PDB file of C-alpha atoms in Angstrom:
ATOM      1  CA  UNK A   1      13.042   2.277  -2.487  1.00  0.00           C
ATOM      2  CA  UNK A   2      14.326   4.189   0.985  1.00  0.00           C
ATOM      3  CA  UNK A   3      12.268   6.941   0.329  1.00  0.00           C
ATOM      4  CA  UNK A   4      10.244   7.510   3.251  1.00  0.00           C
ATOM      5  CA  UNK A   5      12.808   5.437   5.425  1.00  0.00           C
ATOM      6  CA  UNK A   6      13.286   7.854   8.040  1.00  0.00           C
ATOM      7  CA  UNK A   7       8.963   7.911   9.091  1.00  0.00           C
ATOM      8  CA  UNK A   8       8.117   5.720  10.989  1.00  0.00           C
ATOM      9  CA  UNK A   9       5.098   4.761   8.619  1.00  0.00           C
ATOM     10  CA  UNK A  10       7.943   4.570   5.498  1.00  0.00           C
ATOM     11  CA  UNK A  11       5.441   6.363   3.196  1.00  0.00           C
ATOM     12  CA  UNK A  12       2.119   4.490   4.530  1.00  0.00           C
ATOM     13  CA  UNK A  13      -1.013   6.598   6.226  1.00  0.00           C
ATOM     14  CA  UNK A  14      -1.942   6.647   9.371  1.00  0.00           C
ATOM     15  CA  UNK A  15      -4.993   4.740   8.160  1.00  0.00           C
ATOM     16  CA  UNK A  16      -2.357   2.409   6.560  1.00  0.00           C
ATOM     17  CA  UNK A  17      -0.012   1.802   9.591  1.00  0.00           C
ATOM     18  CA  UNK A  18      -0.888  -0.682  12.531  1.00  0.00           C
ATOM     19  CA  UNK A  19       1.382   0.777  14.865  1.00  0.00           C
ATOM     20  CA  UNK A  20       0.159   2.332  18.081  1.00  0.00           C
ATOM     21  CA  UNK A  21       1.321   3.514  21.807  1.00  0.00           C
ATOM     22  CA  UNK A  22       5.117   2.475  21.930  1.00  0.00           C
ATOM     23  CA  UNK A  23       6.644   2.397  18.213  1.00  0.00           C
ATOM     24  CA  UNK A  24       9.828   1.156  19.031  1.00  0.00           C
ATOM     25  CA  UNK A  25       8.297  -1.989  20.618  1.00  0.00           C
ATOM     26  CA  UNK A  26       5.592  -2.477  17.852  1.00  0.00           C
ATOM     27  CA  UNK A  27       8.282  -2.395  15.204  1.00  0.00           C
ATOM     28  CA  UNK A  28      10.407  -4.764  17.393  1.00  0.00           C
ATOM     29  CA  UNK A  29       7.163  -6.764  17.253  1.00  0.00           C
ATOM     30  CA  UNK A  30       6.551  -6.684  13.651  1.00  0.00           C
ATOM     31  CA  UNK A  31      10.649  -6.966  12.794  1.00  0.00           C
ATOM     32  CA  UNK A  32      10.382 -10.133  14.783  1.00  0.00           C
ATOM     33  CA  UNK A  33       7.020 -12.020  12.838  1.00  0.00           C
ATOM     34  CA  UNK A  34       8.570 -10.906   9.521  1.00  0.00           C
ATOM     35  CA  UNK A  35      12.018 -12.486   9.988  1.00  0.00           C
ATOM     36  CA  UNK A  36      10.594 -15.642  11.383  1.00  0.00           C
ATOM     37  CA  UNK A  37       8.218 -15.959   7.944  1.00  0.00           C
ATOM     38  CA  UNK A  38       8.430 -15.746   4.089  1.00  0.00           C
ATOM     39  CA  UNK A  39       7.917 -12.830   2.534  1.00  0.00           C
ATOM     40  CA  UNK A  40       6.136 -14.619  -0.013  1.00  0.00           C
ATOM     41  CA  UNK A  41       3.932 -16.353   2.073  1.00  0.00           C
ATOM     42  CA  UNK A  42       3.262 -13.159   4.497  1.00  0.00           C
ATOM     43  CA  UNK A  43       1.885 -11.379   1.662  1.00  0.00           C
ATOM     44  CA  UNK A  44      -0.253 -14.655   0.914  1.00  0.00           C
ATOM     45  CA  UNK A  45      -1.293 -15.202   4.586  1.00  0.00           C
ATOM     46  CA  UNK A  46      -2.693 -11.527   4.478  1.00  0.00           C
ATOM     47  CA  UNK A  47      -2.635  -9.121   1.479  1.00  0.00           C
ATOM     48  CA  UNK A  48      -3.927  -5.963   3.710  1.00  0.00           C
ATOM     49  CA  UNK A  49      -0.794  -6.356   6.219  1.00  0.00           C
ATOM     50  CA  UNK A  50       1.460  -3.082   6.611  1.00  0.00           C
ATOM     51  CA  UNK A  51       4.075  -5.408   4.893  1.00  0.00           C
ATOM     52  CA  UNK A  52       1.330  -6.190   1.942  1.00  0.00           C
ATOM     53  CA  UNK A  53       0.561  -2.213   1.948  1.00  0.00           C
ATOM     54  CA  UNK A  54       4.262  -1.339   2.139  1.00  0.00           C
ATOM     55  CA  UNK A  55       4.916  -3.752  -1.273  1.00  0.00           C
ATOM     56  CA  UNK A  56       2.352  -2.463  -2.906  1.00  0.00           C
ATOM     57  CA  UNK A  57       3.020   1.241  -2.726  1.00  0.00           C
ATOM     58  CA  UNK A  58       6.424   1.120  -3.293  1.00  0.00           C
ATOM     59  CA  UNK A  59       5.933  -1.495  -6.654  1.00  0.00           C
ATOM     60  CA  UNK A  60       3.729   1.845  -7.852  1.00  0.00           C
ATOM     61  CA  UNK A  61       6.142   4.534  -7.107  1.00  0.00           C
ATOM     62  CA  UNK A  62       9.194   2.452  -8.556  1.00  0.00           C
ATOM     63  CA  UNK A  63       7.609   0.318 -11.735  1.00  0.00           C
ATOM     64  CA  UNK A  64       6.704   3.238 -14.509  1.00  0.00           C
ATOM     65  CA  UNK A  65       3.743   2.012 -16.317  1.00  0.00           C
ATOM     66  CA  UNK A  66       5.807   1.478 -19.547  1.00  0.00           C
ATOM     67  CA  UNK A  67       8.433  -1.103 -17.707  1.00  0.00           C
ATOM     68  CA  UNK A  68       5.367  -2.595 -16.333  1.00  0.00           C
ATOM     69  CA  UNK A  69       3.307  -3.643 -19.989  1.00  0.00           C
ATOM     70  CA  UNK A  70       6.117  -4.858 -21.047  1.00  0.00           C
ATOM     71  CA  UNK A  71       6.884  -7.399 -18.078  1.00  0.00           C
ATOM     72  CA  UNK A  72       2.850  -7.752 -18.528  1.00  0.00           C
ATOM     73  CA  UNK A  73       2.826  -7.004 -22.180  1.00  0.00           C
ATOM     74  CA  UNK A  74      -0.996  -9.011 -22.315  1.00  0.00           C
ATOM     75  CA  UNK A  75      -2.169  -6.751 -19.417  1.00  0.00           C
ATOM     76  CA  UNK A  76      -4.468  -3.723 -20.245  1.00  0.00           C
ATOM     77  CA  UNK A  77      -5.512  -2.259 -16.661  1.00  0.00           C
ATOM     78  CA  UNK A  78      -3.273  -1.029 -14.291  1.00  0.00           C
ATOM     79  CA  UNK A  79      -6.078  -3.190 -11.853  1.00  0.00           C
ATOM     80  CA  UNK A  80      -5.661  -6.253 -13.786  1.00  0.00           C
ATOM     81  CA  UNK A  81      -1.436  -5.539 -13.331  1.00  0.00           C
ATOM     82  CA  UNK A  82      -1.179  -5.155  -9.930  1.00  0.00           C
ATOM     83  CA  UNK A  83      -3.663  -8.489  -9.541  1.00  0.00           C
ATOM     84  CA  UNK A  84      -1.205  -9.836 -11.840  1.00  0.00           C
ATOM     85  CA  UNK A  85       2.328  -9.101 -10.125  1.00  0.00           C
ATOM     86  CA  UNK A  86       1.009 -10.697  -6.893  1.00  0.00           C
ATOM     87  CA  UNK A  87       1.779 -14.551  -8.782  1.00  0.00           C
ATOM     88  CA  UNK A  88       4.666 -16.263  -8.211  1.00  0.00           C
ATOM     89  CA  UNK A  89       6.408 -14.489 -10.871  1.00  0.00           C
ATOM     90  CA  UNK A  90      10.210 -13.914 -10.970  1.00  0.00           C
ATOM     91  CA  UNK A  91       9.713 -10.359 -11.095  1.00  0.00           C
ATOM     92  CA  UNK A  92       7.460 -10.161  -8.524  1.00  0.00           C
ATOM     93  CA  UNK A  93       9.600 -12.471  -6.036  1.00  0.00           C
ATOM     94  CA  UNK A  94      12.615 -10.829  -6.827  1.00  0.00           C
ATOM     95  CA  UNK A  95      10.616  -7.066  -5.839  1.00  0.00           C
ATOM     96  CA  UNK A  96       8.856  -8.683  -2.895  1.00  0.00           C
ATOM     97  CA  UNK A  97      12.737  -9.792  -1.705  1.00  0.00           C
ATOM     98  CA  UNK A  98      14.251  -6.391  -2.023  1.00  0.00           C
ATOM     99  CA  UNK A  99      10.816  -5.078  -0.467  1.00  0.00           C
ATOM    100  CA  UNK A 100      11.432  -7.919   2.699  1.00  0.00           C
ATOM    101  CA  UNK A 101      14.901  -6.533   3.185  1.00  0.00           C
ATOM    102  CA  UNK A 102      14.324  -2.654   3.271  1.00  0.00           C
ATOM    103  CA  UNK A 103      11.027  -3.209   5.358  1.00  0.00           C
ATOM    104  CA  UNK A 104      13.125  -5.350   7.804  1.00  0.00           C
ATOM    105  CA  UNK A 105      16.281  -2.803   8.141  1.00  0.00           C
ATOM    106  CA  UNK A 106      13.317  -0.158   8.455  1.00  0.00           C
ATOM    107  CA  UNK A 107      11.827  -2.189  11.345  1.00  0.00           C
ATOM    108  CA  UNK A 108      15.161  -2.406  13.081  1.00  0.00           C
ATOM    109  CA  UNK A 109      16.119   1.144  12.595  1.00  0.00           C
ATOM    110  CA  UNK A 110      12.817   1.982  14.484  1.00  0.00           C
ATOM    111  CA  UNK A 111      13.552  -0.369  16.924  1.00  0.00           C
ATOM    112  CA  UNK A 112      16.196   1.358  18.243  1.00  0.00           C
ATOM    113  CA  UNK A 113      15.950   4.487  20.983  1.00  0.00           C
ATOM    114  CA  UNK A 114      16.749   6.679  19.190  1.00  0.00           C
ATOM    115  CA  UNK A 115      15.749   5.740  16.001  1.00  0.00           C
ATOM    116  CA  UNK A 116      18.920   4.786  13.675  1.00  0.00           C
ATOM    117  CA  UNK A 117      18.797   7.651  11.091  1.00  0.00           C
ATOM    118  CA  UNK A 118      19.830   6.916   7.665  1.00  0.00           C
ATOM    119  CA  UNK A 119      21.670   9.357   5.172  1.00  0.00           C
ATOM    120  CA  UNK A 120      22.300   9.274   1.409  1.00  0.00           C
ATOM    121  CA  UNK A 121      25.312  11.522  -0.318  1.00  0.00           C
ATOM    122  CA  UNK A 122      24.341  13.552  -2.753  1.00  0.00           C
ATOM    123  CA  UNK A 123      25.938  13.525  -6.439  1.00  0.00           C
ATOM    124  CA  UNK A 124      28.575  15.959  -6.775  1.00  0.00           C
ATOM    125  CA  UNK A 125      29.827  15.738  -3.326  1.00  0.00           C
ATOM    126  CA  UNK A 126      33.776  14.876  -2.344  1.00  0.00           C
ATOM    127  CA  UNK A 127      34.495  12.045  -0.943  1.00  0.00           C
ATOM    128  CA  UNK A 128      34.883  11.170   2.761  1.00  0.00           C
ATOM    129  CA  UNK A 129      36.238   8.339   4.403  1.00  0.00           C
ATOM    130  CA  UNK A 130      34.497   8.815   7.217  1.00  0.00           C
ATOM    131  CA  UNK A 131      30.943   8.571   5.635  1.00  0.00           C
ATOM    132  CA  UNK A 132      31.264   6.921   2.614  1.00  0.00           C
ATOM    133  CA  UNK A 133      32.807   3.749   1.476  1.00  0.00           C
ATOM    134  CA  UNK A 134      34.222   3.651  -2.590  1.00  0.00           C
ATOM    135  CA  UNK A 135      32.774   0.462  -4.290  1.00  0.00           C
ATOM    136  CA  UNK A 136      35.022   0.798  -7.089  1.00  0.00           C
ATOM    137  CA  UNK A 137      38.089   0.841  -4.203  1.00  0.00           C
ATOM    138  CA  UNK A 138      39.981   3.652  -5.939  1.00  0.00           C
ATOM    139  CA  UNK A 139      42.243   5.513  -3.595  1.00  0.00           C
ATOM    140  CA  UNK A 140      42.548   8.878  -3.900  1.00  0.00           C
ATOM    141  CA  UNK A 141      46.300   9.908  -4.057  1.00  0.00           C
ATOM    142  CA  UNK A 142      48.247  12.967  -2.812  1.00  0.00           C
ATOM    143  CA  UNK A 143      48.496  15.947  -5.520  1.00  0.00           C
ATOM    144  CA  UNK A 144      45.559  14.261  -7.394  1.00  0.00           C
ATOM    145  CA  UNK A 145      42.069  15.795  -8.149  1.00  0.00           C
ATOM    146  CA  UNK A 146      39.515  15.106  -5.453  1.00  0.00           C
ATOM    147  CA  UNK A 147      36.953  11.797  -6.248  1.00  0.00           C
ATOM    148  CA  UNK A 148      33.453  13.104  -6.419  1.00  0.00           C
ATOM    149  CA  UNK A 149      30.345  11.216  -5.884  1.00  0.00           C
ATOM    150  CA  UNK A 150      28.431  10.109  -8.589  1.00  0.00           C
ATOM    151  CA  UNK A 151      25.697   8.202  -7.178  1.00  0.00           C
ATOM    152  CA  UNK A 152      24.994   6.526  -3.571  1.00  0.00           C
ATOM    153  CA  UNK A 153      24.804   2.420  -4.363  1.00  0.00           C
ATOM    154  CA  UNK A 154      23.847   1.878  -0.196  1.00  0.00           C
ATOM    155  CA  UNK A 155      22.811   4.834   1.993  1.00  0.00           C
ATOM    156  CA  UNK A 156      24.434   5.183   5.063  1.00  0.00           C
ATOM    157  CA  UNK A 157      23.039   5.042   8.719  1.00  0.00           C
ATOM    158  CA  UNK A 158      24.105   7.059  12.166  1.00  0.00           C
ATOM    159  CA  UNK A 159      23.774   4.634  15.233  1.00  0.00           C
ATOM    160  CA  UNK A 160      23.977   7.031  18.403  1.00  0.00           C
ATOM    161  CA  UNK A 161      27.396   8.338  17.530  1.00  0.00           C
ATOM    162  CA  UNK A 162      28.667   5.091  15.380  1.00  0.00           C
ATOM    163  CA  UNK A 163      28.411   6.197  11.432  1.00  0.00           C
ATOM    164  CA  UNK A 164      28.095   2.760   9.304  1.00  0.00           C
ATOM    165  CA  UNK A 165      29.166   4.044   5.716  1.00  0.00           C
ATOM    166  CA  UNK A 166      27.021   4.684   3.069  1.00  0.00           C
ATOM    167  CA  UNK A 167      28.368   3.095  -0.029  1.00  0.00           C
ATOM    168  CA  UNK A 168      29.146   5.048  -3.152  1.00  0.00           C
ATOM    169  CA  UNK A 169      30.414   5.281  -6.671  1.00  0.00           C
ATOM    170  CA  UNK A 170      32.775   7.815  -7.824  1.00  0.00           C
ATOM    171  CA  UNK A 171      34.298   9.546 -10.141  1.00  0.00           C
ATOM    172  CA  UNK A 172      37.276  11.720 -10.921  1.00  0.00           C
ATOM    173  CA  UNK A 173      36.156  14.550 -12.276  1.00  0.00           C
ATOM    174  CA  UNK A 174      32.315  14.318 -12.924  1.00  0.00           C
ATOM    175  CA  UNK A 175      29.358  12.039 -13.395  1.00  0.00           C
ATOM    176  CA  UNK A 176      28.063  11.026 -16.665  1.00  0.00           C
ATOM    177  CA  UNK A 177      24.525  10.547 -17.512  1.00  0.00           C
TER     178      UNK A 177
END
């Protein structure tokens, strides 16, 4: 879903993007009208909005065709689907949510001069208090094997010089799976 986070388009064209002459005050603008609406009814109010675009392309990267007939299991077309997921489904809601957060912390990160950059920990790595935060709160104890990252559950994001941790899970000796 953060793929494409650090562009300022988050994956869109040019053609795509409605952004032009000062970005960081355009996405100000655009954080600001999507906070003060519904996701939900944004996308109805205007299905070929950035926002729309952004739900849209991401829903086709992320939902593999065989996850998708069977949410839609009486769907043929991959035209008819994506007509489909638009309804007021729970699926679709609970995408289009996700979607409205991650579109609104991209927003803000782009607001900022300079942009916030964000930063995900790749598996394998040790751990580091500084940049990463355990969710499983084990504590790594003196004379004991290093904790290794598995997986990153929330990336991480560099203000100026502030770090915000990303958040990670982690594992003794290695990852399974």
């Amino acid at each position: 879903m953060f793929h494409g986070f650090d562009f300022e388009g988050f994956g869109l064209s040019e053609n795509e993007r409605l952004c032009n002459g000062n970005n960081a005050t355009c996405s100000l603008k655009q954080l600001l009208e999507h906070v003060s609406s519904n996701p939900m009814e944004l996308l109805r109010r205007n299905q070929n909005s950035e926002y729309s675009r952004f739900c849209e392309k991401k829903y086709q990267d992320l939902i593999h065709p065989t996850m998708e007939s069977s949410i839609f299991s009486s769907l043929d077309q991959n035209e008819v689907v994506l007509n489909s997921w638009r309804s007021l489904s729970i699926f679709y809601e609970s995408f289009v949510s996700m979607a409205s957060s991650i579109w609104t912390l991209h927003k803000l990160a782009f607001s900022f001069d300079p942009v916030v950059e964000m930063f995900q920990v790749e598996r394998g790595v040790d751990f580091s208090m500084v940049f990463m935060e355990d969710v499983t709160k084990r504590y790594n104890l003196p004379g004991k094997t290093r904790l290794k990252v598995c997986f990153t559950v929330v990336p991480g994001f560099k203000i100026g010089r502030t770090v915000i941790q990303s958040r990670v899970y982690l594992s003794g000796l290695k990852c399974t799976g």
